[in-house]
mmCIF file of C-alpha atoms and ligand atoms in Angstrom:
data_model
loop_
_atom_site.group_PDB
_atom_site.id
_atom_site.type_symbol
_atom_site.label_atom_id
_atom_site.label_comp_id
_atom_site.label_asym_id
_atom_site.label_seq_id
_atom_site.Cartn_x
_atom_site.Cartn_y
_atom_site.Cartn_z
ATOM 1 C CA UNK A 72 17.117 0.455 13.730
ATOM 2 C CA UNK A 73 16.841 -3.312 14.718
ATOM 3 C CA UNK A 74 17.475 -6.519 13.092
ATOM 4 C CA UNK A 75 14.672 -9.160 12.252
ATOM 5 C CA UNK A 76 16.333 -11.498 15.422
ATOM 6 C CA UNK A 77 15.467 -8.599 17.836
ATOM 7 C CA UNK A 78 12.032 -8.470 16.448
ATOM 8 C CA UNK A 79 11.458 -11.840 16.570
ATOM 9 C CA UNK A 80 12.681 -12.056 20.222
ATOM 10 C CA UNK A 81 10.417 -9.214 21.118
ATOM 11 C CA UNK A 82 7.328 -10.981 19.533
ATOM 12 C CA UNK A 83 8.235 -14.282 21.228
ATOM 13 C CA UNK A 84 8.101 -12.674 24.462
ATOM 14 C CA UNK A 85 4.899 -10.760 23.981
ATOM 15 C CA UNK A 86 1.471 -12.356 25.261
ATOM 16 C CA UNK A 87 -1.047 -10.061 23.362
ATOM 17 C CA UNK A 88 -0.324 -7.846 20.284
ATOM 18 C CA UNK A 89 -2.550 -5.163 18.499
ATOM 19 C CA UNK A 90 -1.336 -4.948 14.710
ATOM 20 C CA UNK A 91 -2.347 -2.006 12.372
ATOM 21 C CA UNK A 92 -1.735 -1.083 8.891
ATOM 22 C CA UNK A 93 -2.424 2.128 7.123
ATOM 23 C CA UNK A 94 -5.546 4.114 6.136
ATOM 24 C CA UNK A 95 -6.992 3.167 2.801
ATOM 25 C CA UNK A 96 -5.290 -0.042 3.300
ATOM 26 C CA UNK A 97 -3.918 -1.845 -0.011
ATOM 27 C CA UNK A 98 -2.962 -5.464 -0.671
ATOM 28 C CA UNK A 99 0.634 -5.022 1.005
ATOM 29 C CA UNK A 100 -1.020 -3.315 4.350
ATOM 30 C CA UNK A 101 -3.695 -5.993 4.653
ATOM 31 C CA UNK A 102 -1.623 -9.203 3.598
ATOM 32 C CA UNK A 103 1.066 -8.199 6.027
ATOM 33 C CA UNK A 104 -1.276 -7.550 9.084
ATOM 34 C CA UNK A 105 -3.160 -10.690 8.382
ATOM 35 C CA UNK A 106 0.121 -12.920 7.714
ATOM 36 C CA UNK A 107 1.700 -11.612 10.951
ATOM 37 C CA UNK A 108 -1.581 -12.009 13.042
ATOM 38 C CA UNK A 109 -2.175 -15.474 11.878
ATOM 39 C CA UNK A 110 1.337 -16.710 12.595
ATOM 40 C CA UNK A 111 1.083 -14.970 16.093
ATOM 41 C CA UNK A 112 -2.184 -16.666 16.846
ATOM 42 C CA UNK A 113 -0.527 -19.852 15.939
ATOM 43 C CA UNK A 114 2.098 -19.061 18.438
ATOM 44 C CA UNK A 115 -0.857 -18.970 21.225
ATOM 45 C CA UNK A 116 -0.729 -14.964 21.255
ATOM 46 C CA UNK A 117 -3.739 -12.969 21.760
ATOM 47 C CA UNK A 118 -3.981 -11.056 18.594
ATOM 48 C CA UNK A 119 -6.126 -8.110 17.584
ATOM 49 C CA UNK A 120 -5.921 -6.883 13.866
ATOM 50 C CA UNK A 121 -7.396 -3.417 12.877
ATOM 51 C CA UNK A 122 -7.455 -0.227 10.586
ATOM 52 C CA UNK A 123 -8.897 3.037 10.125
ATOM 53 C CA UNK A 124 -10.618 2.041 6.855
ATOM 54 C CA UNK A 125 -12.516 -0.977 5.186
ATOM 55 C CA UNK A 126 -10.514 -3.305 3.160
ATOM 56 C CA UNK A 127 -11.386 -3.207 -0.647
ATOM 57 C CA UNK A 128 -13.968 -6.041 -1.750
ATOM 58 C CA UNK A 129 -11.208 -7.377 -3.938
ATOM 59 C CA UNK A 130 -9.376 -8.380 -0.856
ATOM 60 C CA UNK A 131 -12.508 -10.489 0.674
ATOM 61 C CA UNK A 132 -10.697 -13.801 0.068
ATOM 62 C CA UNK A 133 -7.815 -13.041 2.320
ATOM 63 C CA UNK A 134 -7.801 -15.847 5.140
ATOM 64 C CA UNK A 135 -8.473 -14.089 8.559
ATOM 65 C CA UNK A 136 -9.772 -10.933 6.959
ATOM 66 C CA UNK A 137 -12.993 -11.321 9.177
ATOM 67 C CA UNK A 138 -10.932 -10.485 12.003
ATOM 68 C CA UNK A 139 -9.694 -7.460 10.869
ATOM 69 C CA UNK A 140 -11.491 -4.808 12.917
ATOM 70 C CA UNK A 141 -12.443 -1.318 11.133
ATOM 71 C CA UNK A 142 -12.936 2.186 12.556
ATOM 72 C CA UNK A 143 -11.613 3.183 15.814
ATOM 73 C CA UNK A 144 -8.709 1.222 17.776
ATOM 74 C CA UNK A 145 -10.669 -1.695 19.580
ATOM 75 C CA UNK A 146 -10.974 -1.412 23.141
ATOM 76 C CA UNK A 147 -8.512 -4.314 23.802
ATOM 77 C CA UNK A 148 -5.547 -5.060 26.244
ATOM 78 C CA UNK A 149 -2.240 -5.627 24.615
ATOM 79 C CA UNK A 150 1.054 -5.596 25.439
ATOM 80 C CA UNK A 151 2.746 -4.931 22.001
ATOM 81 C CA UNK A 152 1.491 -2.604 19.273
ATOM 82 C CA UNK A 153 2.897 -3.579 15.867
ATOM 83 C CA UNK A 154 2.706 -1.243 12.910
ATOM 84 C CA UNK A 155 3.128 -2.298 9.375
ATOM 85 C CA UNK A 156 3.758 -0.460 6.106
ATOM 86 C CA UNK A 157 2.997 2.936 7.637
ATOM 87 C CA UNK A 158 5.601 5.530 6.763
ATOM 88 C CA UNK A 159 4.469 8.425 8.895
ATOM 89 C CA UNK A 160 1.926 8.835 12.041
ATOM 90 C CA UNK A 161 -0.759 10.307 9.956
ATOM 91 C CA UNK A 162 -1.133 7.253 7.780
ATOM 92 C CA UNK A 163 -2.533 5.371 10.693
ATOM 93 C CA UNK A 164 -5.536 7.486 10.678
ATOM 94 C CA UNK A 165 -6.567 9.977 13.550
ATOM 95 C CA UNK A 166 -7.869 7.613 15.674
ATOM 96 C CA UNK A 167 -4.791 5.276 15.836
ATOM 97 C CA UNK A 168 -2.104 7.807 15.934
ATOM 98 C CA UNK A 169 -2.765 8.163 19.659
ATOM 99 C CA UNK A 170 -1.603 4.775 20.399
ATOM 100 C CA UNK A 171 1.787 6.018 19.510
ATOM 101 C CA UNK A 172 1.856 7.938 22.757
ATOM 102 C CA UNK A 173 0.857 4.843 24.891
ATOM 103 C CA UNK A 174 3.278 2.999 27.471
ATOM 104 C CA UNK A 175 3.195 -0.321 25.414
ATOM 105 C CA UNK A 176 6.181 -1.602 23.519
ATOM 106 C CA UNK A 177 6.110 -0.607 19.643
ATOM 107 C CA UNK A 178 7.233 -2.528 16.729
ATOM 108 C CA UNK A 179 7.635 -0.683 13.270
ATOM 109 C CA UNK A 180 8.030 -2.847 10.294
ATOM 110 C CA UNK A 181 8.224 -0.798 7.173
ATOM 111 C CA UNK A 182 10.015 -0.441 3.655
ATOM 112 C CA UNK A 183 9.661 3.265 3.227
ATOM 113 C CA UNK A 184 12.693 5.329 2.999
ATOM 114 C CA UNK A 185 12.764 7.977 5.549
ATOM 115 C CA UNK A 186 9.932 6.019 7.583
ATOM 116 C CA UNK A 187 9.390 7.978 10.655
ATOM 117 C CA UNK A 188 6.695 6.422 13.045
ATOM 118 C CA UNK A 189 8.422 6.153 16.727
ATOM 119 C CA UNK A 190 8.921 2.533 18.157
ATOM 120 C CA UNK A 191 11.060 0.810 20.801
ATOM 121 C CA UNK A 192 11.939 -1.702 17.875
ATOM 122 C CA UNK A 193 12.146 -0.410 14.313
ATOM 123 C CA UNK A 194 12.930 -2.565 11.221
ATOM 124 C CA UNK A 195 12.725 -0.296 8.047
ATOM 125 C CA UNK A 196 14.132 -1.884 4.669
ATOM 126 C CA UNK A 197 13.285 0.372 1.788
ATOM 127 C CA UNK A 198 15.059 -2.354 -0.553
ATOM 128 C CA UNK A 199 11.884 -4.674 0.145
ATOM 129 C CA UNK A 200 9.358 -4.802 -2.492
ATOM 130 C CA UNK A 201 6.761 -5.222 0.176
ATOM 131 C CA UNK A 202 6.495 -5.345 3.808
ATOM 132 C CA UNK A 203 5.114 -8.852 2.991
ATOM 133 C CA UNK A 204 8.889 -9.807 2.171
ATOM 134 C CA UNK A 205 9.918 -8.564 5.712
ATOM 135 C CA UNK A 206 6.994 -10.714 7.155
ATOM 136 C CA UNK A 207 8.149 -13.462 5.318
ATOM 137 C CA UNK A 208 11.668 -13.084 6.432
ATOM 138 C CA UNK A 209 10.671 -12.710 10.032
ATOM 139 C CA UNK A 210 8.526 -15.877 10.067
ATOM 140 C CA UNK A 211 11.876 -17.657 8.719
ATOM 141 C CA UNK A 212 13.824 -15.925 11.586
ATOM 142 C CA UNK A 213 11.536 -17.410 14.119
ATOM 143 C CA UNK A 214 11.865 -20.622 12.674
ATOM 144 C CA UNK A 215 8.213 -21.257 11.993
ATOM 145 C CA UNK A 216 6.439 -22.948 9.143
ATOM 146 C CA UNK A 217 4.208 -20.934 6.697
ATOM 147 C CA UNK A 218 0.806 -22.419 6.216
ATOM 148 C CA UNK A 219 -1.067 -21.915 2.719
ATOM 149 C CA UNK A 220 -3.266 -19.270 4.495
ATOM 150 C CA UNK A 221 -0.588 -17.357 5.777
ATOM 151 C CA UNK A 222 1.288 -17.780 2.336
ATOM 152 C CA UNK A 223 -1.935 -16.316 0.609
ATOM 153 C CA UNK A 224 -1.747 -13.229 2.676
ATOM 154 C CA UNK A 225 1.953 -12.781 1.979
ATOM 155 C CA UNK A 226 1.643 -13.402 -1.898
ATOM 156 C CA UNK A 227 -1.051 -10.747 -2.113
ATOM 157 C CA UNK A 228 1.078 -8.475 -0.204
ATOM 158 C CA UNK A 229 3.940 -8.908 -2.556
ATOM 159 C CA UNK A 230 2.167 -9.347 -5.908
ATOM 160 C CA UNK A 231 0.145 -6.106 -5.186
ATOM 161 C CA UNK A 232 3.057 -4.091 -3.964
ATOM 162 C CA UNK A 233 5.406 -5.224 -7.055
ATOM 163 C CA UNK A 234 2.611 -4.225 -9.649
ATOM 164 C CA UNK A 235 2.454 -7.886 -10.266
ATOM 165 C CA UNK A 236 6.201 -8.252 -10.372
ATOM 166 C CA UNK A 237 6.482 -5.426 -13.057
ATOM 167 C CA UNK A 238 8.093 -2.662 -10.683
ATOM 168 C CA UNK A 239 12.123 -2.440 -10.537
ATOM 169 C CA UNK A 240 11.390 -3.170 -6.703
ATOM 170 C CA UNK A 241 11.269 -6.703 -7.760
ATOM 171 C CA UNK A 242 14.575 -8.735 -7.002
ATOM 172 C CA UNK A 243 15.565 -12.484 -7.623
ATOM 173 C CA UNK A 244 14.803 -12.634 -3.625
ATOM 174 C CA UNK A 245 11.149 -11.526 -4.394
ATOM 175 C CA UNK A 246 10.698 -14.304 -6.731
ATOM 176 C CA UNK A 247 12.430 -16.991 -4.799
ATOM 177 C CA UNK A 248 10.185 -16.343 -1.964
ATOM 178 C CA UNK A 249 7.051 -16.274 -4.379
ATOM 179 C CA UNK A 250 8.342 -19.625 -5.842
ATOM 180 C CA UNK A 251 8.680 -20.944 -1.890
ATOM 181 C CA UNK A 252 5.057 -19.676 -1.416
ATOM 182 C CA UNK A 253 3.773 -21.571 -4.443
ATOM 183 C CA UNK A 254 5.637 -24.759 -3.448
ATOM 184 C CA UNK A 255 3.866 -24.530 0.230
ATOM 185 C CA UNK A 256 0.366 -24.475 -2.093
ATOM 186 C CA UNK A 257 -0.312 -20.860 -2.363
ATOM 187 C CA UNK A 258 -2.826 -20.754 -5.567
ATOM 188 C CA UNK A 259 -1.069 -17.690 -6.985
ATOM 189 C CA UNK A 260 -2.910 -17.840 -10.323
ATOM 190 C CA UNK A 261 -6.327 -17.931 -8.526
ATOM 191 C CA UNK A 262 -5.410 -15.107 -6.392
ATOM 192 C CA UNK A 263 -4.226 -13.139 -9.364
ATOM 193 C CA UNK A 264 -7.744 -13.678 -10.748
ATOM 194 C CA UNK A 265 -9.530 -12.480 -7.575
ATOM 195 C CA UNK A 266 -7.182 -9.354 -7.551
ATOM 196 C CA UNK A 267 -7.220 -8.367 -11.152
ATOM 197 C CA UNK A 268 -9.803 -10.087 -13.244
ATOM 198 C CA UNK A 269 -13.244 -9.854 -11.090
ATOM 199 C CA UNK A 270 -13.822 -6.458 -11.755
ATOM 200 C CA UNK A 271 -17.665 -5.256 -11.768
ATOM 201 C CA UNK A 272 -19.221 -3.791 -14.745
ATOM 202 C CA UNK A 273 -19.184 -0.403 -13.038
ATOM 203 C CA UNK A 274 -15.435 -0.127 -13.165
ATOM 204 C CA UNK A 275 -15.260 -0.653 -16.841
ATOM 205 C CA UNK A 276 -17.622 2.435 -17.291
ATOM 206 C CA UNK A 277 -15.385 4.425 -14.795
ATOM 207 C CA UNK A 278 -12.274 3.443 -16.879
ATOM 208 C CA UNK A 279 -13.877 4.857 -20.253
ATOM 209 C CA UNK A 280 -14.592 7.952 -18.483
ATOM 210 C CA UNK A 281 -11.352 8.128 -16.566
ATOM 211 C CA UNK A 282 -9.442 7.485 -19.904
ATOM 212 C CA UNK A 283 -11.349 10.339 -21.626
ATOM 213 C CA UNK A 284 -9.342 12.581 -19.152
ATOM 214 C CA UNK A 285 -6.135 11.046 -20.060
ATOM 215 C CA UNK A 286 -3.536 13.904 -21.047
ATOM 216 C CA UNK A 287 0.037 13.865 -22.035
ATOM 217 C CA UNK A 288 2.213 16.638 -21.738
ATOM 218 C CA UNK A 289 3.845 18.436 -24.970
ATOM 219 C CA UNK A 290 7.348 16.777 -24.035
ATOM 220 C CA UNK A 291 5.529 13.437 -24.050
ATOM 221 C CA UNK A 292 7.024 12.160 -20.614
ATOM 222 C CA UNK A 293 4.267 13.521 -18.119
ATOM 223 C CA UNK A 294 0.664 11.974 -18.335
ATOM 224 C CA UNK A 295 -2.480 12.524 -15.954
ATOM 225 C CA UNK A 296 -5.885 11.463 -15.562
ATOM 226 C CA UNK A 297 -8.715 12.123 -13.154
ATOM 227 C CA UNK A 298 -11.846 10.926 -11.601
ATOM 228 C CA UNK A 299 -14.405 13.079 -9.995
ATOM 229 C CA UNK A 300 -17.111 12.287 -7.503
ATOM 230 C CA UNK A 301 -19.707 12.854 -10.217
ATOM 231 C CA UNK A 302 -17.835 10.391 -12.640
ATOM 232 C CA UNK A 303 -18.098 7.798 -9.798
ATOM 233 C CA UNK A 304 -21.655 8.428 -9.097
ATOM 234 C CA UNK A 305 -22.751 8.399 -12.536
ATOM 235 C CA UNK A 306 -21.605 4.784 -13.150
ATOM 236 C CA UNK A 307 -22.277 3.626 -9.299
ATOM 237 C CA UNK A 308 -18.533 2.765 -9.032
ATOM 238 C CA UNK A 309 -16.554 2.923 -5.529
ATOM 239 C CA UNK A 310 -13.577 4.681 -4.482
ATOM 240 C CA UNK A 311 -11.893 1.342 -4.549
ATOM 241 C CA UNK A 312 -12.507 0.853 -8.171
ATOM 242 C CA UNK A 313 -9.901 3.551 -8.944
ATOM 243 C CA UNK A 314 -7.028 1.547 -7.626
ATOM 244 C CA UNK A 315 -4.711 0.940 -10.580
ATOM 245 C CA UNK A 316 -5.941 3.371 -12.914
ATOM 246 C CA UNK A 317 -2.884 5.419 -12.714
ATOM 247 C CA UNK A 318 -1.099 2.610 -14.552
ATOM 248 C CA UNK A 319 -2.740 3.370 -17.736
ATOM 249 C CA UNK A 320 -1.193 6.850 -17.644
ATOM 250 C CA UNK A 321 2.073 5.247 -16.711
ATOM 251 C CA UNK A 322 1.936 2.965 -19.654
ATOM 252 C CA UNK A 323 1.761 5.451 -22.485
ATOM 253 C CA UNK A 324 4.846 5.115 -24.611
ATOM 254 C CA UNK A 325 7.642 7.658 -23.531
ATOM 255 C CA UNK A 326 5.978 8.569 -20.158
ATOM 256 C CA UNK A 327 7.984 8.828 -17.354
ATOM 257 C CA UNK A 328 5.660 10.347 -14.628
ATOM 258 C CA UNK A 329 2.156 9.507 -14.488
ATOM 259 C CA UNK A 330 -0.260 11.215 -12.133
ATOM 260 C CA UNK A 331 -3.805 10.202 -11.155
ATOM 261 C CA UNK A 332 -6.240 12.884 -9.380
ATOM 262 C CA UNK A 333 -9.062 11.338 -7.533
ATOM 263 C CA UNK A 334 -11.758 13.728 -5.842
ATOM 264 C CA UNK A 335 -12.297 12.531 -2.187
ATOM 265 C CA UNK A 336 -14.718 15.274 -1.404
ATOM 266 C CA UNK A 337 -15.424 18.657 -2.384
ATOM 267 C CA UNK A 338 -11.932 20.614 -2.780
ATOM 268 C CA UNK A 339 -9.994 17.644 -1.498
ATOM 269 C CA UNK A 340 -7.869 15.551 -3.923
ATOM 270 C CA UNK A 341 -5.958 12.052 -3.436
ATOM 271 C CA UNK A 342 -3.000 12.264 -5.943
ATOM 272 C CA UNK A 343 -1.236 9.162 -6.989
ATOM 273 C CA UNK A 344 2.273 9.387 -8.499
ATOM 274 C CA UNK A 345 4.065 6.634 -10.652
ATOM 275 C CA UNK A 346 7.506 6.799 -12.393
ATOM 276 C CA UNK A 347 8.948 4.423 -14.921
ATOM 277 C CA UNK A 348 12.660 4.779 -14.550
ATOM 278 C CA UNK A 349 14.425 7.329 -13.167
ATOM 279 C CA UNK A 350 12.333 10.100 -11.587
ATOM 280 C CA UNK A 351 12.108 9.934 -7.663
ATOM 281 C CA UNK A 352 8.233 10.275 -7.049
ATOM 282 C CA UNK A 353 8.711 9.943 -3.271
ATOM 283 C CA UNK A 354 10.482 13.390 -3.498
ATOM 284 C CA UNK A 355 7.865 14.693 -5.725
ATOM 285 C CA UNK A 356 5.027 13.625 -3.322
ATOM 286 C CA UNK A 357 6.861 15.446 -0.568
ATOM 287 C CA UNK A 358 6.668 18.564 -2.347
ATOM 288 C CA UNK A 359 3.119 18.451 -1.600
ATOM 289 C CA UNK A 360 3.160 16.931 2.230
ATOM 290 C CA UNK A 361 3.081 13.282 0.975
ATOM 291 C CA UNK A 362 5.437 10.621 0.318
ATOM 292 C CA UNK A 363 5.870 6.972 -0.697
ATOM 293 C CA UNK A 364 8.482 5.007 -2.843
ATOM 294 C CA UNK A 365 10.677 6.139 -5.668
ATOM 295 C CA UNK A 366 8.328 4.667 -8.331
ATOM 296 C CA UNK A 367 4.943 4.823 -6.506
ATOM 297 C CA UNK A 368 3.932 7.685 -4.239
ATOM 298 C CA UNK A 369 1.029 9.757 -3.309
ATOM 299 C CA UNK A 370 -0.481 12.737 -1.277
ATOM 300 C CA UNK A 371 -3.659 14.826 -0.678
ATOM 301 C CA UNK A 372 -4.039 18.312 -1.639
ATOM 302 C CA UNK A 373 -7.052 20.588 -0.712
ATOM 303 C CA UNK A 374 -7.869 23.366 -2.966
ATOM 304 C CA UNK A 375 -9.543 23.799 -6.547
ATOM 305 C CA UNK A 376 -8.740 21.086 -9.205
ATOM 306 C CA UNK A 377 -7.474 23.443 -11.920
ATOM 307 C CA UNK A 378 -4.985 24.945 -9.738
ATOM 308 C CA UNK A 379 -3.959 21.814 -8.260
ATOM 309 C CA UNK A 380 -3.620 19.955 -11.587
ATOM 310 C CA UNK A 381 -1.566 22.929 -13.029
ATOM 311 C CA UNK A 382 0.792 23.046 -9.890
ATOM 312 C CA UNK A 383 1.310 19.201 -9.658
ATOM 313 C CA UNK A 384 1.956 18.812 -13.460
ATOM 314 C CA UNK A 385 4.390 21.555 -13.371
ATOM 315 C CA UNK A 386 6.495 19.858 -10.622
ATOM 316 C CA UNK A 387 6.192 16.801 -12.544
ATOM 317 C CA UNK A 388 7.384 18.247 -15.775
ATOM 318 C CA UNK A 389 10.241 19.980 -13.654
ATOM 319 C CA UNK A 390 11.374 16.613 -12.199
ATOM 320 C CA UNK A 391 11.359 15.205 -15.650
ATOM 321 C CA UNK A 392 13.569 17.921 -17.072
ATOM 322 C CA UNK A 393 15.944 17.731 -14.214
ATOM 323 C CA UNK A 394 16.706 14.412 -15.208
ATOM 324 C CA UNK A 395 17.505 15.488 -18.556
HETATM 325 P P1 5GP B 250 -1.116 4.843 -3.805
HETATM 326 O O1 5GP B 250 -0.954 5.842 -5.273
HETATM 327 O O2 5GP B 250 -1.289 3.390 -4.536
HETATM 328 O O3 5GP B 250 -2.256 5.313 -2.897
HETATM 329 O O4 5GP B 250 -0.057 5.126 -2.954
HETATM 330 C C1 5GP B 250 1.270 4.619 -3.309
HETATM 331 C C2 5GP B 250 2.284 4.601 -2.271
HETATM 332 O O5 5GP B 250 2.397 6.040 -1.969
HETATM 333 C C3 5GP B 250 1.812 3.999 -1.070
HETATM 334 O O6 5GP B 250 2.188 2.753 -0.984
HETATM 335 C C4 5GP B 250 2.429 4.802 0.217
HETATM 336 O O7 5GP B 250 3.550 4.416 0.318
HETATM 337 C C5 5GP B 250 2.474 6.229 -0.387
HETATM 338 N N1 5GP B 250 1.281 7.246 -0.199
HETATM 339 C C6 5GP B 250 0.233 7.256 -0.688
HETATM 340 N N2 5GP B 250 -0.322 8.197 -0.353
HETATM 341 C C7 5GP B 250 0.341 9.020 0.616
HETATM 342 C C8 5GP B 250 0.186 10.098 1.539
HETATM 343 O O8 5GP B 250 -1.023 10.650 1.506
HETATM 344 N N3 5GP B 250 1.203 10.327 2.382
HETATM 345 C C9 5GP B 250 2.382 9.435 2.396
HETATM 346 N N4 5GP B 250 3.144 9.917 3.160
HETATM 347 N N5 5GP B 250 2.407 8.500 1.612
HETATM 348 C C10 5GP B 250 1.485 8.083 0.655
HETATM 349 MN MN1 MN B 251 3.810 -1.465 1.183
#
């Protein structure tokens, strides 16, 4: 494991960089890629930013997003590959995983405990609420100034990965960084509106049908919801409109573990786990080949939904029972 000074020195020495985030990019992945990309461009580096999947529409306002290339790895020359917010190679997406076998220097910046992507330089801090915090500290380490544009990307990374500063990963230092970003001129309230209060009508129709699936276990500590392809198609909603729905299950009084099942395609389901106080949902997701953080994790499972639901809910109930 390296320190931020090692990473800063390696970045200062490089001439061209490819920066990648994870599949199905979220605010932290996108905000961290863009903030680092814009900073390195400002240092005169040749920068390429890329990821396997398209960014959700809510992030259209992010400075530099037009430069984020989607699909297969771009055919460009680079000396250094930087991977952010990606706990396992599979999360890079099939096309990007091959880059790990190349002979360029690789820098891993992450906040997942047990993060396993290989790299010459690795900086993993599970106590960071978002990789955006790590990028913020790295910029400070390099002695550079944060522009309002870079600040917007960092704020987005931090506000989304902390669940709007609601999760217990939010620390006094998180808020101090955010306070500094606001002083630089980052329009926090306007960004919050863009991310959380500009939902299309289809989202609300989807929310209605998703809420009709909300079920809570007899013990009252596990709650789950589901969205099928049919539900999405019926209201003309997109996959990205399911982001955050798991929080409705999490916000039921007394619930410790919330689970959200989303049908990706026939017999293939994406599962999101959230916990409130004690259950380690990283461990829970690992039982099904996924992972994440103690309070937010996920996995994908193939099979029939009834069987998947009963297996996953049973595992969640057991996790809740084990904590007493
Ligand atoms: P979400 O439920 O918002 O999709 O994901 C929450 C967190 O769980 C992510 O930030 C990521 O750390 C982790 N995660 C989600 N899906 C997967 C997955 O399929 N595999 C792994 N290893 N982690 C995941
Ligand atoms: Mn993250």
